[in-house]
Short mmCIF file of C-alpha atoms in Angstrom, two decimals:
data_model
loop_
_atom_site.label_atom_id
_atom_site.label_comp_id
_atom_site.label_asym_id
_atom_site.label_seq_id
_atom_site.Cartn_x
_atom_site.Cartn_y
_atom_site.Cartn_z
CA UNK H 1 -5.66 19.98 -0.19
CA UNK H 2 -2.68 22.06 -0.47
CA UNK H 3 -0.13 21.91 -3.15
CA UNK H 4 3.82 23.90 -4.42
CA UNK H 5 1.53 26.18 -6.60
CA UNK H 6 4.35 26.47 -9.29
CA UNK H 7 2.94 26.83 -12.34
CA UNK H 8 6.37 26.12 -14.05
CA UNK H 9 6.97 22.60 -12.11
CA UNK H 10 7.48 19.41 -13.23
CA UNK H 11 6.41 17.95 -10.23
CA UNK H 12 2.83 19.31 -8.81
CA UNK H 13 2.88 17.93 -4.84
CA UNK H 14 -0.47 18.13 -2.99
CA UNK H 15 -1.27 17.52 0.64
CA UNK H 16 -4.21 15.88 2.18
CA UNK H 17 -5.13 15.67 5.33
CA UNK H 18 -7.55 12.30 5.98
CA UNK H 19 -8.98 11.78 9.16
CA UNK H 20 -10.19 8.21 9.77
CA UNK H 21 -12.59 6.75 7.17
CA UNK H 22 -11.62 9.18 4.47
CA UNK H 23 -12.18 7.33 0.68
CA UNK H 24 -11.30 8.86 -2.42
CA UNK H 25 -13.57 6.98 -4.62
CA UNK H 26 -12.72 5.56 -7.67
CA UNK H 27 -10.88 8.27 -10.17
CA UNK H 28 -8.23 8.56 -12.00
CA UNK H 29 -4.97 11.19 -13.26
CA UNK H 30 -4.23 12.56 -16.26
CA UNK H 31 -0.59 12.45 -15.02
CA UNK H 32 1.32 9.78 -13.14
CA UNK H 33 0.69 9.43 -9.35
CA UNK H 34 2.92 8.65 -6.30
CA UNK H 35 0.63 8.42 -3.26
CA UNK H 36 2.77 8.29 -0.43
CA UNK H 37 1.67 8.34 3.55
CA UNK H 38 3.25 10.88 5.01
CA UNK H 39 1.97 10.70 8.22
CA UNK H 40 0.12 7.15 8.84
CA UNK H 41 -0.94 4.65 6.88
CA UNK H 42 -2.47 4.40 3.18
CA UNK H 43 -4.83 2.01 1.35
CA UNK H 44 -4.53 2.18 -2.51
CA UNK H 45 -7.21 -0.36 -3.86
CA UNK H 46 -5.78 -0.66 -7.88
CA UNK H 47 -7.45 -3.64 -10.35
CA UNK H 48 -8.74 -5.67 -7.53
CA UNK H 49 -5.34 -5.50 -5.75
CA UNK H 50 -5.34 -3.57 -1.87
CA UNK H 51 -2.05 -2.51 -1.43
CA UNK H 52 -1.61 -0.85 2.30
CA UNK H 53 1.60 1.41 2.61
CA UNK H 54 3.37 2.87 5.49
CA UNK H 55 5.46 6.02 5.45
CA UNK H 56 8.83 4.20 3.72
CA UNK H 57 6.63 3.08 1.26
CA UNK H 58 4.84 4.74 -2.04
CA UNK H 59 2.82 3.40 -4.86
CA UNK H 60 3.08 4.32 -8.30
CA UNK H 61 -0.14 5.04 -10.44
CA UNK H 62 0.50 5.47 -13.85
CA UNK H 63 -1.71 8.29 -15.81
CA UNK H 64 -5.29 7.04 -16.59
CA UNK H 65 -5.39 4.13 -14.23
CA UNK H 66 -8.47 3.77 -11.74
CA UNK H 67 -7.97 3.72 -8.13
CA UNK H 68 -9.41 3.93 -4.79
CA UNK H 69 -7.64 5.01 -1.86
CA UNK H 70 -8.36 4.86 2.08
CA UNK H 71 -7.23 5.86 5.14
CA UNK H 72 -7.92 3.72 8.19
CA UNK H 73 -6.68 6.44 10.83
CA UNK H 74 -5.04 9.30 10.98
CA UNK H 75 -3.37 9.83 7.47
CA UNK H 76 -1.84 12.69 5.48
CA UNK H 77 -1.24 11.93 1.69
CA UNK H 78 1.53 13.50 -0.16
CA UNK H 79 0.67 12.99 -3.88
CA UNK H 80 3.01 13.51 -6.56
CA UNK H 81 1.73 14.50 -10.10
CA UNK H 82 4.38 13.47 -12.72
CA UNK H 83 3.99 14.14 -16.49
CA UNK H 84 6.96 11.55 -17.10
CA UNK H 85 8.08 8.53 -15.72
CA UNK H 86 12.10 7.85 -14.39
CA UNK H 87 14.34 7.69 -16.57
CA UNK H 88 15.70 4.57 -15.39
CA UNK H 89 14.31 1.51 -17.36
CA UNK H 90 11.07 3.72 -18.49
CA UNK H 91 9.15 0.00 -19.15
CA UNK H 92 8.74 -0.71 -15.86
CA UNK H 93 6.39 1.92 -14.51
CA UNK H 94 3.98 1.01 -16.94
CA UNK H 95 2.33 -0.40 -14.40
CA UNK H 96 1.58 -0.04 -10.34
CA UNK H 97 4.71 -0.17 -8.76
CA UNK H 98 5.57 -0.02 -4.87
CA UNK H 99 8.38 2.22 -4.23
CA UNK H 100 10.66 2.78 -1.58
CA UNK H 101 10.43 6.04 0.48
CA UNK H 102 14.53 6.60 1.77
CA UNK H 103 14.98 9.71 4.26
CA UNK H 104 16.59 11.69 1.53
CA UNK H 105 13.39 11.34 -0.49
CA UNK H 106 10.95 12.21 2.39
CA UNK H 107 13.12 15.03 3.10
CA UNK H 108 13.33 16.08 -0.87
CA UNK H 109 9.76 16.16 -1.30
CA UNK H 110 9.01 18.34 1.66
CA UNK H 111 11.95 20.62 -0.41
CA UNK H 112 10.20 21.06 -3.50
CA UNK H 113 6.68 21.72 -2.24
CA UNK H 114 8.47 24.70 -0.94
CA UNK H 115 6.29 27.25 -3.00
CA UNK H 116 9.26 29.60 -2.53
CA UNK H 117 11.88 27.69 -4.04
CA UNK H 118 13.16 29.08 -7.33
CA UNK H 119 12.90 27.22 -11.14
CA UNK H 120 16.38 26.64 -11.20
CA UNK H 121 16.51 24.58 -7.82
CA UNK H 122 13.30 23.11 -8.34
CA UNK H 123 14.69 21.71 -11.64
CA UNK H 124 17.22 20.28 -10.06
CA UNK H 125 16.00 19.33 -7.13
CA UNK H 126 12.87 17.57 -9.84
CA UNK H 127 16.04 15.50 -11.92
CA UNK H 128 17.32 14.36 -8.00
CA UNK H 129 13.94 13.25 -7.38
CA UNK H 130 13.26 11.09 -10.92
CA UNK H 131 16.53 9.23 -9.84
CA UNK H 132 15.79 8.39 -6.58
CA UNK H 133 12.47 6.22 -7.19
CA UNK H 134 13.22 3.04 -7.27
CA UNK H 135 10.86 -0.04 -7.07
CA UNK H 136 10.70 -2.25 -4.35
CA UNK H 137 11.17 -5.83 -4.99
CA UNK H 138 9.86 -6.96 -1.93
CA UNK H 139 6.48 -7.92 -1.34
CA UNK H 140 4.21 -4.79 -0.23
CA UNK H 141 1.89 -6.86 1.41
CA UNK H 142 -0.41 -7.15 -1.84
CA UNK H 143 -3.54 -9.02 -1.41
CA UNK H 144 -5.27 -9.86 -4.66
CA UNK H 145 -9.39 -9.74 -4.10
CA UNK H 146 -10.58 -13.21 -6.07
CA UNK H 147 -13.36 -12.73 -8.56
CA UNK H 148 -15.30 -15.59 -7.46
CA UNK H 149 -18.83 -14.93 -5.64
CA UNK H 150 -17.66 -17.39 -3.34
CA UNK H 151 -14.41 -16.56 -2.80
CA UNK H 152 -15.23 -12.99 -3.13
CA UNK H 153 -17.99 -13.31 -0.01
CA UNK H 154 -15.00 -15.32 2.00
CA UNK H 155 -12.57 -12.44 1.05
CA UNK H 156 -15.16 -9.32 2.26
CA UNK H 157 -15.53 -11.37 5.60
CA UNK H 158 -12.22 -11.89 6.28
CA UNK H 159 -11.01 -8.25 5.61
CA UNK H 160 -13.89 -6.93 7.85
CA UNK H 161 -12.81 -9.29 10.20
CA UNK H 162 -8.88 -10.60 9.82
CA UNK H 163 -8.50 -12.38 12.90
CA UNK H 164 -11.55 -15.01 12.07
CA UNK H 165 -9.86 -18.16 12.93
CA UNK H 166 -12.59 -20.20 10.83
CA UNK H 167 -10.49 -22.82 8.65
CA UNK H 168 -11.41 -23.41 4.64
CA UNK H 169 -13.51 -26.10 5.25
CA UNK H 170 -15.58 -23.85 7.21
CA UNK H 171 -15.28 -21.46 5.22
CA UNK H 172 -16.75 -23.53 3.06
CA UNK H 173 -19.75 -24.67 3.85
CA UNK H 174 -20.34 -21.25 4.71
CA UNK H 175 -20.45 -19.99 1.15
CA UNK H 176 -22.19 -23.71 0.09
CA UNK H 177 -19.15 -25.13 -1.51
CA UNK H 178 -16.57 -27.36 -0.69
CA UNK H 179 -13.07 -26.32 1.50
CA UNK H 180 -11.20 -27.88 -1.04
CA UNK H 181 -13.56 -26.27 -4.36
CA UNK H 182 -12.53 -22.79 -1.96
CA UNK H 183 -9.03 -22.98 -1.57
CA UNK H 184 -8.41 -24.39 -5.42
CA UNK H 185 -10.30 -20.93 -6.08
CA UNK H 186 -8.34 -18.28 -4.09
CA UNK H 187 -5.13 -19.91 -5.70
CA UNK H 188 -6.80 -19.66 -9.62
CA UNK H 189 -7.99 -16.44 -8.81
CA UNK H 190 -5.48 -15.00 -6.58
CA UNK H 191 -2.51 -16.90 -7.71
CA UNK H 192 -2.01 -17.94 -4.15
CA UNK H 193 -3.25 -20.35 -1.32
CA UNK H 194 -5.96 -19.38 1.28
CA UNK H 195 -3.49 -19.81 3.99
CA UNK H 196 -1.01 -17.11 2.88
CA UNK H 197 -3.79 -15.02 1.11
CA UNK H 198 -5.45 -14.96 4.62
CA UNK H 199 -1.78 -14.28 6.48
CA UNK H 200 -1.19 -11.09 4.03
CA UNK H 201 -4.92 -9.66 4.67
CA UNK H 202 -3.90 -9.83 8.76
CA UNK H 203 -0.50 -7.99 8.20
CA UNK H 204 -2.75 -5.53 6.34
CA UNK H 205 -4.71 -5.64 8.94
CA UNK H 206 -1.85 -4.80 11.16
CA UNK H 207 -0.35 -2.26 9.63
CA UNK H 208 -1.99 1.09 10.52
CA UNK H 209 -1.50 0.00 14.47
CA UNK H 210 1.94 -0.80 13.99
CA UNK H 211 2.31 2.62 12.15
CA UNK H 212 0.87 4.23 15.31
CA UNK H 213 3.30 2.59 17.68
CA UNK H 214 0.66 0.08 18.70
CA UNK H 215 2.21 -2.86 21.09
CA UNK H 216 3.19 -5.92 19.16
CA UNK H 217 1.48 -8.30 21.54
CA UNK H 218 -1.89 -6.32 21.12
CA UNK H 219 -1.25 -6.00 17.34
CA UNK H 220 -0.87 -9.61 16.99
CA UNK H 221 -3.88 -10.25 18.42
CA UNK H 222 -5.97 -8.20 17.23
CA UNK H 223 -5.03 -9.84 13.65
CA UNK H 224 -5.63 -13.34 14.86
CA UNK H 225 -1.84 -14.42 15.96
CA UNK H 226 -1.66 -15.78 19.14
CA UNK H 227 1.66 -15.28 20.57
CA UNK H 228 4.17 -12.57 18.93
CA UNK H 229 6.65 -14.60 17.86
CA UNK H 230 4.28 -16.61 15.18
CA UNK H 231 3.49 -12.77 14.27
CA UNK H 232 6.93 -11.76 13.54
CA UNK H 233 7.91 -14.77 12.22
CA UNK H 234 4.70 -14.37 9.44
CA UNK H 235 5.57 -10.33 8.79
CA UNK H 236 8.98 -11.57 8.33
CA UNK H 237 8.55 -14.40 5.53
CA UNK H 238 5.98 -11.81 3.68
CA UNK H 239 8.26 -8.80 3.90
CA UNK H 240 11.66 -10.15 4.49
CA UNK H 241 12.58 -7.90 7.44
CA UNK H 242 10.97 -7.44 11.18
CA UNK H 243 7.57 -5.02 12.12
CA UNK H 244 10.34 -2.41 13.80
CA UNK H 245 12.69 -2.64 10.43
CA UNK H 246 10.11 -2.01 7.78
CA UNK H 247 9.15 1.41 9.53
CA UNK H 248 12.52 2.72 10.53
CA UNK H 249 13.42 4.41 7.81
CA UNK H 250 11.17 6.61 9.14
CA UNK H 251 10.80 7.01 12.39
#
């Protein structure tokens, strides 16, 4: 880890290098969190809720709340300790919010962990910063784990292995239930149907790839789509824009 070392800043920034396979197991922060991906791809597991962000996307963790993160290749997280939320409509960042990561953001982070910078620009450059985040309305891809055994054995499967074409019924009988007991779980315990909480694990799935300028025709199948069109046409519904849109901001 590295970090601004100013002892006077509002915001602390550290920097963490995580090679493939890197977990930071459950903790929490006495301070508010933004874990954002600066290089790569990041896996926040919050409340039974896997959120996987790219580098235009960050997650805020309020102070005190438990969470897990991953990194399924090569990652660098840029954290953000904040003893205050934004000023803008405080109530919402009670809770885990995605937020969205604009240029000017990336580039004003990288300025205040600049352990040279002086109070009086680092305050401002702080009060820039608390403005900027903003949530994202959009889906980030959130896949809600169900708390069913059953479920919860179908769900483990599925994320070791996304592009399992088996359908609910098979599912099933798998797990010594019924397709239709199955799917009327995921949606009471995930609040949505197998079909799309199976489609969300797979763009999950596909995301670290994508981030490392994987083809879409191999990504696709890799995640179980067979042709790239039904692909884009799935990442599209879930995130309202294309594969290439949601990680331009960046690149």
């Amino acid at each position: 880890m590295s970090g601004n070392g100013q002892g006077d800043a509002l915001v602390s920034i550290g920097t963490f290098p995580m090679p493939p396979g890197t977990r930071f197991t459950q903790h929490t922060h006495p301070t508010h969190q933004l874990a954002w991906a600066s290089h790569g791809t990041l896996t926040v597991d919050v409340h039974s809720r896997r959120w996987v962000l790219p580098t235009t996307r960050a997650l805020w963790i309020p102070s005190g709340v438990p969470h897990e993160v991953v990194s399924a290749g090569h990652t660098t997280m840029t954290s953000l300790y904040l003893p205050m939320s934004p000023p803008a409509d405080p109530g919402q960042w009670d809770t885990v919010r995605p937020t969205r990561v604009t240029p000017l953001l990336a580039e004003l982070i990288g300025y205040l962990d600049d352990p040279e910078l002086d109070s009086g620009r680092r305050a401002h450059g702080e009060t820039v910063l608390l403005d900027l985040l903003r949530p994202v309305t959009a889906t980030a891809l959130e896949a809600p784990l169900p708390t069913d055994p059953r479920a919860r054995q179908v769900a483990g499967e599925l994320l070791d292995d996304p592009a399992c074409a088996l359908a609910v019924e098979a599912w099933g009988r798998r797990v010594g239930t019924s397709g239709r007991t199955l799917a009327r779980l995921f949606l009471a315990d995930t609040g949505m149907s197998f079909g799309r909480w199976r489609t969300l694990v797979r763009l999950q799935a596909a995301l670290p790839a994508l981030a490392a300028g994987e083809p879409l025709h191999r990504v696709s199948r890799a995640v179980g789509y067979e042709t790239v069109s039904a692909f884009v046409a799935a990442f599209r519904r879930e995130t309202g824009t294309t594969p290439g849109a949601y990680f331009g901001a960046r690149r």
